[in-house]
Tab-separated table of C-alpha atoms (C1' of nucleotides) in Angstrom:
chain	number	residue	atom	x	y	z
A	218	UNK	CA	0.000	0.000	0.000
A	219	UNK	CA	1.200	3.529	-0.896
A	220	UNK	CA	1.390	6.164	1.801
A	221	UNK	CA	-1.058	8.238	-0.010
A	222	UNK	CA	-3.389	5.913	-0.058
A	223	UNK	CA	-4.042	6.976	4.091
A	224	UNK	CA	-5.263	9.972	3.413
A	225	UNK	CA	-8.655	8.421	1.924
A	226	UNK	CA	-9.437	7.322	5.851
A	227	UNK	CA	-11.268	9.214	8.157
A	228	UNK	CA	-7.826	9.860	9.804
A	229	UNK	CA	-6.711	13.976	10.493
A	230	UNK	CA	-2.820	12.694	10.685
A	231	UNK	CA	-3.439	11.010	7.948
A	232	UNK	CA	-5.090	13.974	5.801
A	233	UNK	CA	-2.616	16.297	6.829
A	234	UNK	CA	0.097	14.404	6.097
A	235	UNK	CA	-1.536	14.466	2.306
A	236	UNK	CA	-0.703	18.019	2.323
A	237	UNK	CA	2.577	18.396	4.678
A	238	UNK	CA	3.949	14.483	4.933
A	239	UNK	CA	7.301	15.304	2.728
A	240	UNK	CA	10.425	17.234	3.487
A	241	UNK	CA	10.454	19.591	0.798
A	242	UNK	CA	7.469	20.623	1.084
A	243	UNK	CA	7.536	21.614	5.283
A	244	UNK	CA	11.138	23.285	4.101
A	245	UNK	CA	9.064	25.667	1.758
A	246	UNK	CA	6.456	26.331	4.261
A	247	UNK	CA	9.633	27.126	7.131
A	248	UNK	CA	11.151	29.760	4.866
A	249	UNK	CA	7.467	30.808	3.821
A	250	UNK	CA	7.049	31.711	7.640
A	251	UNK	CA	10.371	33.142	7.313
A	252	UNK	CA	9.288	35.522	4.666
A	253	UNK	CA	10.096	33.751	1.169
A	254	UNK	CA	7.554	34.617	-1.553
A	255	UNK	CA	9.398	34.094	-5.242
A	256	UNK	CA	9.821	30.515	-6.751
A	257	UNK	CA	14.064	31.966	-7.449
A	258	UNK	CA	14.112	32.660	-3.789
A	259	UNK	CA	12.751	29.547	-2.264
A	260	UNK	CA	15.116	27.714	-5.012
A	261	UNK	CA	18.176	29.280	-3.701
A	262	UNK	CA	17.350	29.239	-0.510
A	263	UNK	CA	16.616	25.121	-0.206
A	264	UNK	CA	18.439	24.121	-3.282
A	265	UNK	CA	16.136	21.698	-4.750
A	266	UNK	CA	15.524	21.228	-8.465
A	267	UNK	CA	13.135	23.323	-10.052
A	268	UNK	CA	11.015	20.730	-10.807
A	269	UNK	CA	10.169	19.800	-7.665
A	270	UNK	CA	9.984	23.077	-6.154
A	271	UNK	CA	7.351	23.756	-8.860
A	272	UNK	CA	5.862	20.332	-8.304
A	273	UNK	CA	5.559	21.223	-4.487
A	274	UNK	CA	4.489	24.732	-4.739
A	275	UNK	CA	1.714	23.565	-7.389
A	276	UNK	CA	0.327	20.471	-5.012
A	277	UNK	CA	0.373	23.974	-1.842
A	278	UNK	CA	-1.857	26.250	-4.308
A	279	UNK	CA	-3.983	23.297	-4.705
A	280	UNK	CA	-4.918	22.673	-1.388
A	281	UNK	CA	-5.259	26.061	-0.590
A	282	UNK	CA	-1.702	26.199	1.325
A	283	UNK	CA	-0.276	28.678	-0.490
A	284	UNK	CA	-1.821	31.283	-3.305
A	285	UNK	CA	-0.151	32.709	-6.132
A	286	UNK	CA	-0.330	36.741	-6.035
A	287	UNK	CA	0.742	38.225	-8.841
A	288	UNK	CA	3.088	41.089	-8.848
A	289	UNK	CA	4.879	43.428	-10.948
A	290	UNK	CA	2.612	45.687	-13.955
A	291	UNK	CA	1.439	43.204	-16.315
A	292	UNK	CA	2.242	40.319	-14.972
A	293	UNK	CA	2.790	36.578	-15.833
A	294	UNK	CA	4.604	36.717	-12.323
A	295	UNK	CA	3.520	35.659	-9.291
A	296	UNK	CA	4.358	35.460	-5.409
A	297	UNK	CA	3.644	32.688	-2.985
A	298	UNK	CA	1.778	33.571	0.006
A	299	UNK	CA	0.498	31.628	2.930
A	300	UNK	CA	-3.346	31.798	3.350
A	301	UNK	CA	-5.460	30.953	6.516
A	302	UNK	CA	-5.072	27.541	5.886
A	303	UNK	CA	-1.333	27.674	5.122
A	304	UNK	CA	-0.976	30.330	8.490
A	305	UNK	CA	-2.578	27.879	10.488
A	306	UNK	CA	0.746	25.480	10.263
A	307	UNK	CA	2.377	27.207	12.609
A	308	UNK	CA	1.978	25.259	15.390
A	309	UNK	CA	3.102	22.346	13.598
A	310	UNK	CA	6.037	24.209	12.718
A	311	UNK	CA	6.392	25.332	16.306
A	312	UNK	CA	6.238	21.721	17.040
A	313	UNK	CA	8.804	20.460	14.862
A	314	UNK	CA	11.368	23.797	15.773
A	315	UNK	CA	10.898	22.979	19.816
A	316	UNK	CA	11.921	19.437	19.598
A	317	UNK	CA	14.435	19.902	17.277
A	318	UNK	CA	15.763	22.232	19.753
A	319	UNK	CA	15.332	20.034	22.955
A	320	UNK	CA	16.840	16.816	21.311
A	321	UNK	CA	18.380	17.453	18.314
A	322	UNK	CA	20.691	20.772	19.156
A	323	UNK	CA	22.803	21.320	22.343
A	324	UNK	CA	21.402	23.778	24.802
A	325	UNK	CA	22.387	27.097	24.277
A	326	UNK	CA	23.423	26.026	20.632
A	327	UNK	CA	19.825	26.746	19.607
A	328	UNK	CA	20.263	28.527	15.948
A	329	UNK	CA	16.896	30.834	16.375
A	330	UNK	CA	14.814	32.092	19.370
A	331	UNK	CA	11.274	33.221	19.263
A	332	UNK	CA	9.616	35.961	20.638
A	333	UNK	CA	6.621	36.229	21.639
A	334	UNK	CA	5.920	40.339	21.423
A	335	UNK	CA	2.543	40.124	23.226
A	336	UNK	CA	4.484	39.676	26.202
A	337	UNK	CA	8.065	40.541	25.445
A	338	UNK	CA	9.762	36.981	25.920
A	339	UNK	CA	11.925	34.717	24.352
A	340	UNK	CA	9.347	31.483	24.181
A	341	UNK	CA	9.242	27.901	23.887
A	342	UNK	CA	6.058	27.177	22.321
A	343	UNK	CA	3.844	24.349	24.469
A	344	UNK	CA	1.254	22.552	23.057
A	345	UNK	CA	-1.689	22.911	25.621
A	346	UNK	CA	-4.991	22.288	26.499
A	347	UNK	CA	-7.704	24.849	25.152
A	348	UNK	CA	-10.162	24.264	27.810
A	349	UNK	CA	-7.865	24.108	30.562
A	350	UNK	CA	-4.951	25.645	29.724
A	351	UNK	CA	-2.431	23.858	31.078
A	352	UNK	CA	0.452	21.898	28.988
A	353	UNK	CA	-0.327	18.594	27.413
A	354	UNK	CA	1.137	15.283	28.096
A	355	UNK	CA	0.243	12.546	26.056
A	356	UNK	CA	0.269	10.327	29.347
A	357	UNK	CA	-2.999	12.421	30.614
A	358	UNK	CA	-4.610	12.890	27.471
A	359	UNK	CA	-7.598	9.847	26.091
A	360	UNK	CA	-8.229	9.227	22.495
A	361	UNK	CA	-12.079	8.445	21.648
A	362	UNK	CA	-13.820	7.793	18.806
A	363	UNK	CA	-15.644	10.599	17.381
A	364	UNK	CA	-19.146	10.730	15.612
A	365	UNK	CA	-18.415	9.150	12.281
A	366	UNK	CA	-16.412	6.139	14.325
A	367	UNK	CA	-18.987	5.460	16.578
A	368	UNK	CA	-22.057	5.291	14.133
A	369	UNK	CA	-19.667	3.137	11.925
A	370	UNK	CA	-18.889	0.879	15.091
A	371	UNK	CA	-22.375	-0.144	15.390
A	372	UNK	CA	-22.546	-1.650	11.373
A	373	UNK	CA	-19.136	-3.160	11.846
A	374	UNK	CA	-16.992	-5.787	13.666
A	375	UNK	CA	-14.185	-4.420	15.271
A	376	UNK	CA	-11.571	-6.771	13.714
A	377	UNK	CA	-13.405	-4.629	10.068
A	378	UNK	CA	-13.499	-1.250	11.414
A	379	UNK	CA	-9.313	-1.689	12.690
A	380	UNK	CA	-8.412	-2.484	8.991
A	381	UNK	CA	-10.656	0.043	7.122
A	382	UNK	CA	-10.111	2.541	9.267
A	383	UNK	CA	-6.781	2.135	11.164
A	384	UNK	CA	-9.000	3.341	14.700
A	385	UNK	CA	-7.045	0.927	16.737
A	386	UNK	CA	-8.716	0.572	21.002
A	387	UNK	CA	-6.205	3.093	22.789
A	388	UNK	CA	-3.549	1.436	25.658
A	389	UNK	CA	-1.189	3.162	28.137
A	390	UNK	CA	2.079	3.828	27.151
B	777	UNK	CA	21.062	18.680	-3.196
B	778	UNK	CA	19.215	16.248	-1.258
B	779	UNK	CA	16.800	16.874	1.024
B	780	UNK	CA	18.686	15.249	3.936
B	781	UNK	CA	21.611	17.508	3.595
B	782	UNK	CA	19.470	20.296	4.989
B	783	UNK	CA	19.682	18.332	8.533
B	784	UNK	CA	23.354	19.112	8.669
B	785	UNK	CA	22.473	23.133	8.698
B	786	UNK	CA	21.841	24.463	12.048
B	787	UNK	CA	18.149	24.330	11.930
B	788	UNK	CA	15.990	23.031	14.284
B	789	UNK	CA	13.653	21.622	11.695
B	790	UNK	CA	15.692	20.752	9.237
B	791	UNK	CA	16.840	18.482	12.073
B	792	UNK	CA	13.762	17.173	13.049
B	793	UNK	CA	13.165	16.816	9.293
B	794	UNK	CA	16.079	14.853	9.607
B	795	UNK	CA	14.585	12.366	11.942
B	796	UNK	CA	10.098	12.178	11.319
B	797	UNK	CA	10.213	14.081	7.663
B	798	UNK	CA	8.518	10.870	6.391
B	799	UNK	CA	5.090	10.020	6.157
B	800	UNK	CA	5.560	6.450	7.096
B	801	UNK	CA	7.798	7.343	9.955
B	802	UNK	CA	4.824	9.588	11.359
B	803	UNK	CA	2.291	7.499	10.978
B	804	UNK	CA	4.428	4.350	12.583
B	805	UNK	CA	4.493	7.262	15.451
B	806	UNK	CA	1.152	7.715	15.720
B	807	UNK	CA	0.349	4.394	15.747
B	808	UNK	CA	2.958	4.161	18.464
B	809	UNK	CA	0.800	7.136	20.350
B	810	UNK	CA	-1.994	4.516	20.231
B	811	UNK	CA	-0.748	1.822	21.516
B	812	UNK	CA	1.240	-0.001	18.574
B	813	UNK	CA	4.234	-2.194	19.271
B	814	UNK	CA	5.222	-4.868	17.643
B	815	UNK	CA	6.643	-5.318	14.095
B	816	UNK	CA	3.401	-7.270	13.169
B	817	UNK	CA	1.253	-4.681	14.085
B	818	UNK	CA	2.879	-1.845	12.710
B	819	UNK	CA	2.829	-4.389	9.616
B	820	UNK	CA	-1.076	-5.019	9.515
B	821	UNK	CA	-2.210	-1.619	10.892
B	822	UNK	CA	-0.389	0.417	8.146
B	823	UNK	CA	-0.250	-1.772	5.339
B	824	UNK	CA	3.575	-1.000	4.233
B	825	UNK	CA	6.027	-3.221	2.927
B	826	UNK	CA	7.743	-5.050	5.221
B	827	UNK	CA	11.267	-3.906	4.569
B	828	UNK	CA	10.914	-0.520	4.681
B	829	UNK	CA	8.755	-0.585	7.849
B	830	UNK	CA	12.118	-2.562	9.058
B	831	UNK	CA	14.122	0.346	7.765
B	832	UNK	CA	12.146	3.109	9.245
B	833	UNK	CA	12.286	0.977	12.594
B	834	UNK	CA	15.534	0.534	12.908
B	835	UNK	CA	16.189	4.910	12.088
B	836	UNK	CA	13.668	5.482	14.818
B	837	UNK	CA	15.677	3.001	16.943
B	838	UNK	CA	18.945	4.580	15.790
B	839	UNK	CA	17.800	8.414	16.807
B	840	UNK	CA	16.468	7.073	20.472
B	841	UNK	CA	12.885	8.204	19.408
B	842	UNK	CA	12.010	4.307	19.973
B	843	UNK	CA	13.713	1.509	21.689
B	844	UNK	CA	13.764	-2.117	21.216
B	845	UNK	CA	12.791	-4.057	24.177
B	846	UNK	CA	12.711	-8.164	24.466
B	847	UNK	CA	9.139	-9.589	25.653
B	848	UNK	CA	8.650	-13.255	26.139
B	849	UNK	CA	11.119	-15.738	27.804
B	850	UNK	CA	14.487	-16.143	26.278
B	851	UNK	CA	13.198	-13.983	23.117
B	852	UNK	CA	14.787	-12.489	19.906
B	853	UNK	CA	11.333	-10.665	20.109
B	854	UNK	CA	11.300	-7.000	20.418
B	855	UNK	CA	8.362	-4.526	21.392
B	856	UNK	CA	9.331	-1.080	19.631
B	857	UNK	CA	8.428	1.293	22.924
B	858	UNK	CA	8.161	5.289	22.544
B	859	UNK	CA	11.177	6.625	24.658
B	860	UNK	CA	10.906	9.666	26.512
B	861	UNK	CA	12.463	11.745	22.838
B	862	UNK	CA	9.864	9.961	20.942
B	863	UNK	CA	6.784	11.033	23.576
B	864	UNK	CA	8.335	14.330	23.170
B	865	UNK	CA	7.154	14.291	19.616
B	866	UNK	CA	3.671	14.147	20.705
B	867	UNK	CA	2.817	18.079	20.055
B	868	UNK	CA	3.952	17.644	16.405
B	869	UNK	CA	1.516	14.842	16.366
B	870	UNK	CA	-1.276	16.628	18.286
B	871	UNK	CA	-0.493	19.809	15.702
B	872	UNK	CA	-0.793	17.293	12.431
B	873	UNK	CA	-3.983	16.112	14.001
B	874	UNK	CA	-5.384	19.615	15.179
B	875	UNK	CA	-4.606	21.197	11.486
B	876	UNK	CA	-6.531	17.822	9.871
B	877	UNK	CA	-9.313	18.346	11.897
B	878	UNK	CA	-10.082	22.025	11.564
B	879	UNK	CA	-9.058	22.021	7.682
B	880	UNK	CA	-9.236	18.551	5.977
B	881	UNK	CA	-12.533	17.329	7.599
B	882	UNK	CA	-15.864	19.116	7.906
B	883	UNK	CA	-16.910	20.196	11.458
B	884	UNK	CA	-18.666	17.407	13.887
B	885	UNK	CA	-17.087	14.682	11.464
B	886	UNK	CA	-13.778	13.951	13.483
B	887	UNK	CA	-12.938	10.625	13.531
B	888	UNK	CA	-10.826	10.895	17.013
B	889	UNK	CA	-11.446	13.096	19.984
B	890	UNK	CA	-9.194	14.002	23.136
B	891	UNK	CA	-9.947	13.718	26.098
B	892	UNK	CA	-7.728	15.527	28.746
B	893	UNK	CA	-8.634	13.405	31.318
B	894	UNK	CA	-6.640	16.122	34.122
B	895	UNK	CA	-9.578	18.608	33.570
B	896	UNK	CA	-12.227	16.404	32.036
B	897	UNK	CA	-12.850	17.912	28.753
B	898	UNK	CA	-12.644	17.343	25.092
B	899	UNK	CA	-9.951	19.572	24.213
B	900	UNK	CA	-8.238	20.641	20.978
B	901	UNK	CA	-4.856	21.244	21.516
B	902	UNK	CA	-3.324	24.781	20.948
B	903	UNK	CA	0.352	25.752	21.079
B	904	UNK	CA	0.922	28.330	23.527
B	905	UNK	CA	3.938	30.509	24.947
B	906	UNK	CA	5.641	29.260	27.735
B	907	UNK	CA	5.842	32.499	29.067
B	908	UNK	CA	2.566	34.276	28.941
B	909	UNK	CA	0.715	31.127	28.050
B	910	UNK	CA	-1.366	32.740	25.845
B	911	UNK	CA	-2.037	31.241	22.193
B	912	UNK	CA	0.922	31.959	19.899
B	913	UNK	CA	0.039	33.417	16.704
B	914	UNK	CA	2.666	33.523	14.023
B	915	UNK	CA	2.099	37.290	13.305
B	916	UNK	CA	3.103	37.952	16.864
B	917	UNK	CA	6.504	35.989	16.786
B	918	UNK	CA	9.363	37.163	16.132
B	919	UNK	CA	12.313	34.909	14.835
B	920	UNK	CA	15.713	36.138	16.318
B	921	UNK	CA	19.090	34.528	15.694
B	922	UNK	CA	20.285	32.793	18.756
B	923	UNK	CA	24.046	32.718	20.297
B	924	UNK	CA	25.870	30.401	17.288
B	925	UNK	CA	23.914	32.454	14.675
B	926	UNK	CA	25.424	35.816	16.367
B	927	UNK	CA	28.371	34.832	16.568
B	928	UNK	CA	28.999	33.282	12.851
B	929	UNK	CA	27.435	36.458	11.806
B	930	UNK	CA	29.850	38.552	12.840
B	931	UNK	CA	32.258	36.562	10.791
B	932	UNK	CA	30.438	36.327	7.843
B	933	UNK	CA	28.466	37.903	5.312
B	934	UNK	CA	24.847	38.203	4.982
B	935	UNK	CA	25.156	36.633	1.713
B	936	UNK	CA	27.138	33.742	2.755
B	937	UNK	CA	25.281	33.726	5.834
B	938	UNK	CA	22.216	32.859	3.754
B	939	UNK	CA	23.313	30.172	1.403
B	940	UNK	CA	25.445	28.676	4.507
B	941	UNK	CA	23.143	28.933	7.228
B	942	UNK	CA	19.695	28.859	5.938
B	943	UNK	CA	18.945	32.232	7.905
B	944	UNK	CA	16.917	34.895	6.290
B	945	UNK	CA	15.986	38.403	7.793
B	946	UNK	CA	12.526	37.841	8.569
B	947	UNK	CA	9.604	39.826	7.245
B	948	UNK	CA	6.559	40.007	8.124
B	949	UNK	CA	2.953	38.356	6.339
C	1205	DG	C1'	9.059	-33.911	20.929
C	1206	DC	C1'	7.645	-32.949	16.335
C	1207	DA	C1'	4.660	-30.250	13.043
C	1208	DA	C1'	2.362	-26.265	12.304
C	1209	DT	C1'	2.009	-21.501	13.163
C	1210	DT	C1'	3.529	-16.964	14.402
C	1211	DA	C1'	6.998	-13.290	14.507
C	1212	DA	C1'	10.488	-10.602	12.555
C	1213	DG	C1'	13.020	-9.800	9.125
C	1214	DT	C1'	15.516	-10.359	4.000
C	1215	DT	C1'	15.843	-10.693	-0.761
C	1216	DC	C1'	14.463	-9.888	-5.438
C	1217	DC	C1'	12.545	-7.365	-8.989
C	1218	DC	C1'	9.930	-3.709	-11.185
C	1219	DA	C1'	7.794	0.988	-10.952
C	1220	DA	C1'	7.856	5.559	-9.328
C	1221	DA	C1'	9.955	9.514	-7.611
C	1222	DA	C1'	14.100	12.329	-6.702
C	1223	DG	C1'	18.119	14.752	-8.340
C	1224	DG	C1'	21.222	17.137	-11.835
C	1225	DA	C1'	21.637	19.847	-15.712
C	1226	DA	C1'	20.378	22.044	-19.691
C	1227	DC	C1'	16.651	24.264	-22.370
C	1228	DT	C1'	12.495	27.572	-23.186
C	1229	DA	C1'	9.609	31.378	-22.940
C	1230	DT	C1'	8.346	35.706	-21.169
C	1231	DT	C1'	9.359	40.228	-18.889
C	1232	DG	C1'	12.090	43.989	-17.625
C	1233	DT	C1'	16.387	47.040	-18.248
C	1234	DG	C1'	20.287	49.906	-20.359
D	579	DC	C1'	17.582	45.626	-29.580
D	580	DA	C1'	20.784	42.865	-26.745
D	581	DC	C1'	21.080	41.070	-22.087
D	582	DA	C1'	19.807	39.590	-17.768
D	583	DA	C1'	16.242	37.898	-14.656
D	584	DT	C1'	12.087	35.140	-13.622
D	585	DA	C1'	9.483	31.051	-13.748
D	586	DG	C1'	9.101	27.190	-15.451
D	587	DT	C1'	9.941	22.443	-18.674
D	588	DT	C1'	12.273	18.654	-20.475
D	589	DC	C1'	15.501	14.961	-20.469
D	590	DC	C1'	18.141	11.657	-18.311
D	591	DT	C1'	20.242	8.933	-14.510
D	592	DT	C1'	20.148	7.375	-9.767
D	593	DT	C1'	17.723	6.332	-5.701
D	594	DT	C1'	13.849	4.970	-3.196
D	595	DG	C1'	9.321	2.788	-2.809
D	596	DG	C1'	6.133	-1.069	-3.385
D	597	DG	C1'	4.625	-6.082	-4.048
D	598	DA	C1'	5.532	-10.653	-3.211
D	599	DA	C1'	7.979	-14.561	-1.983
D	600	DC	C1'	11.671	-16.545	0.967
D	601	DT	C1'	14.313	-17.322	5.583
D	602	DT	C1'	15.075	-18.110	10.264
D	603	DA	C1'	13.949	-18.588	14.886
D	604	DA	C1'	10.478	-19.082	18.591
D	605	DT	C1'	5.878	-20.681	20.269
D	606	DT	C1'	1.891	-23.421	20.466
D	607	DG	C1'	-0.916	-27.547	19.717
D	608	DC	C1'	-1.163	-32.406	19.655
DNA sequence: GCAATTAAGTTCCCAAAAGGAACTATTGTG
DNA sequence: CACAATAGTTCCTTTTGGGAACTTAATTGC
């Protein structure tokens, strides 16, 4: 089975890796954060081929990652800007920056700091509960199955459900 | 240049890139994060071939984001266990899943809730500053250089700074 | 205690995708 | 009007992914 083939089930991961689940394409999105807009710009900066940089950037536009806005008079030239959607990857590339620095880089060594200018401070971003607040471990937090899961339960053996939908009955860690 | 070269900047997540910038890796991870452990369940759950789920096993096991531990009596069997780095990596999974459920699938049709069982409530999780503890929203970070950055800087060019480095003044969205 | 079954990989082979380099087609500039 | 810059394409080779069968050791069933 192909990797793509996951996102068809009713899996988020799954569907989001669709979109994000390659290496180029979460490099284009860091330096989009950072500021890159022009196809020359993100090519020099990541030094990929062109043809997968335009691969990439065309799969973004399509799901609504990215747009193109032109620029220039007349133009047949455009810049690539995050939308909503695209904007909305920041955590996830909050995510992948903090444990990179925890595990991957030397403390103190850590090549860029954030700040957070609402409140002045260098941050570590913490993924956290929006009802409660406080920071998330995966050792407190339950998985259950949402709507969908549970009406398709009740048509369908369990041993069914686990290989059409990968929903696997949650243990301890 | 490949892809993986990029983990050899000093980049946080081109390092992490480095280590879960595969689909199959993440979603052996998340099946990790519910409960998966053995070869033959990673196998069945996920429907990859066989030899690269060994090769993605043994790179997890390699960067200490799993670890191989013998079950049974005198066994050559292994359970593949999350290690304290690897349960680190939870907020990049919780960020995946957050993004797929607000953008990929229509509203009231996610497939898996959380529950944070230390205040009760279905939650969705939301990356926050460790300071202020407020939501973080990328238009309100800013992106300094940290201490090696500063210091290579003042040896360096902007320009070779850039094509070395991977750093790029920031601008805004 | 031997045969069948399960578990965890390997090996082989073909298809698909990545990577390098050169080419094209517009637009803008002196 | 020549020249450089921008945004791709095209072509070709190498690497990786995907399907299926094979191997080896451990467990279970009789």
């Amino acid at each position: 089975m192909k990797w793509t083939e996951h996102s068809n089930k009713p899996c988020a991961i799954a569907k989001s890796l669709g979109v994000v689940g390659d290496s180029w394409t979460l490099l284009i999105l860091r330096n989009s954060f950072l500021g890159a807009r022009r196809f020359e710009e993100f090519q020099e900066q990541l030094g990929l081929t062109r043809h997968l940089l335009a691969d990439r950037l065309k799969k973004l536009v399509a799901e609504e990652v990215l747009k193109k806005v032109p620029y220039g008079e007349n133009a047949k030239r455009y810049e690539y800007k995050l939308t909503p959607k695209g904007l909305d990857l920041y955590p996830v590339i909050l995510a992948l920056v903090n444990w990179g620095n925890t595990w991957m880089i030397p403390d103190g060594e850590q090549p860029l700091l954030h700040v957070h200018r609402d409140c002045g401070q260098t941050t570590r971003p913490v993924m956290s509960c929006s009802e409660c607040g406080d920071a998330l471990d995966p050792r407190r937090v339950s998985v259950i199955p949402g709507k969908p899961l549970q009406e398709m339960a009740e048509q369908m053996e369990a041993e069914q459900m686990t290989s059409e939908l990968g929903y696997y009955p949650p243990k301890s860690h």
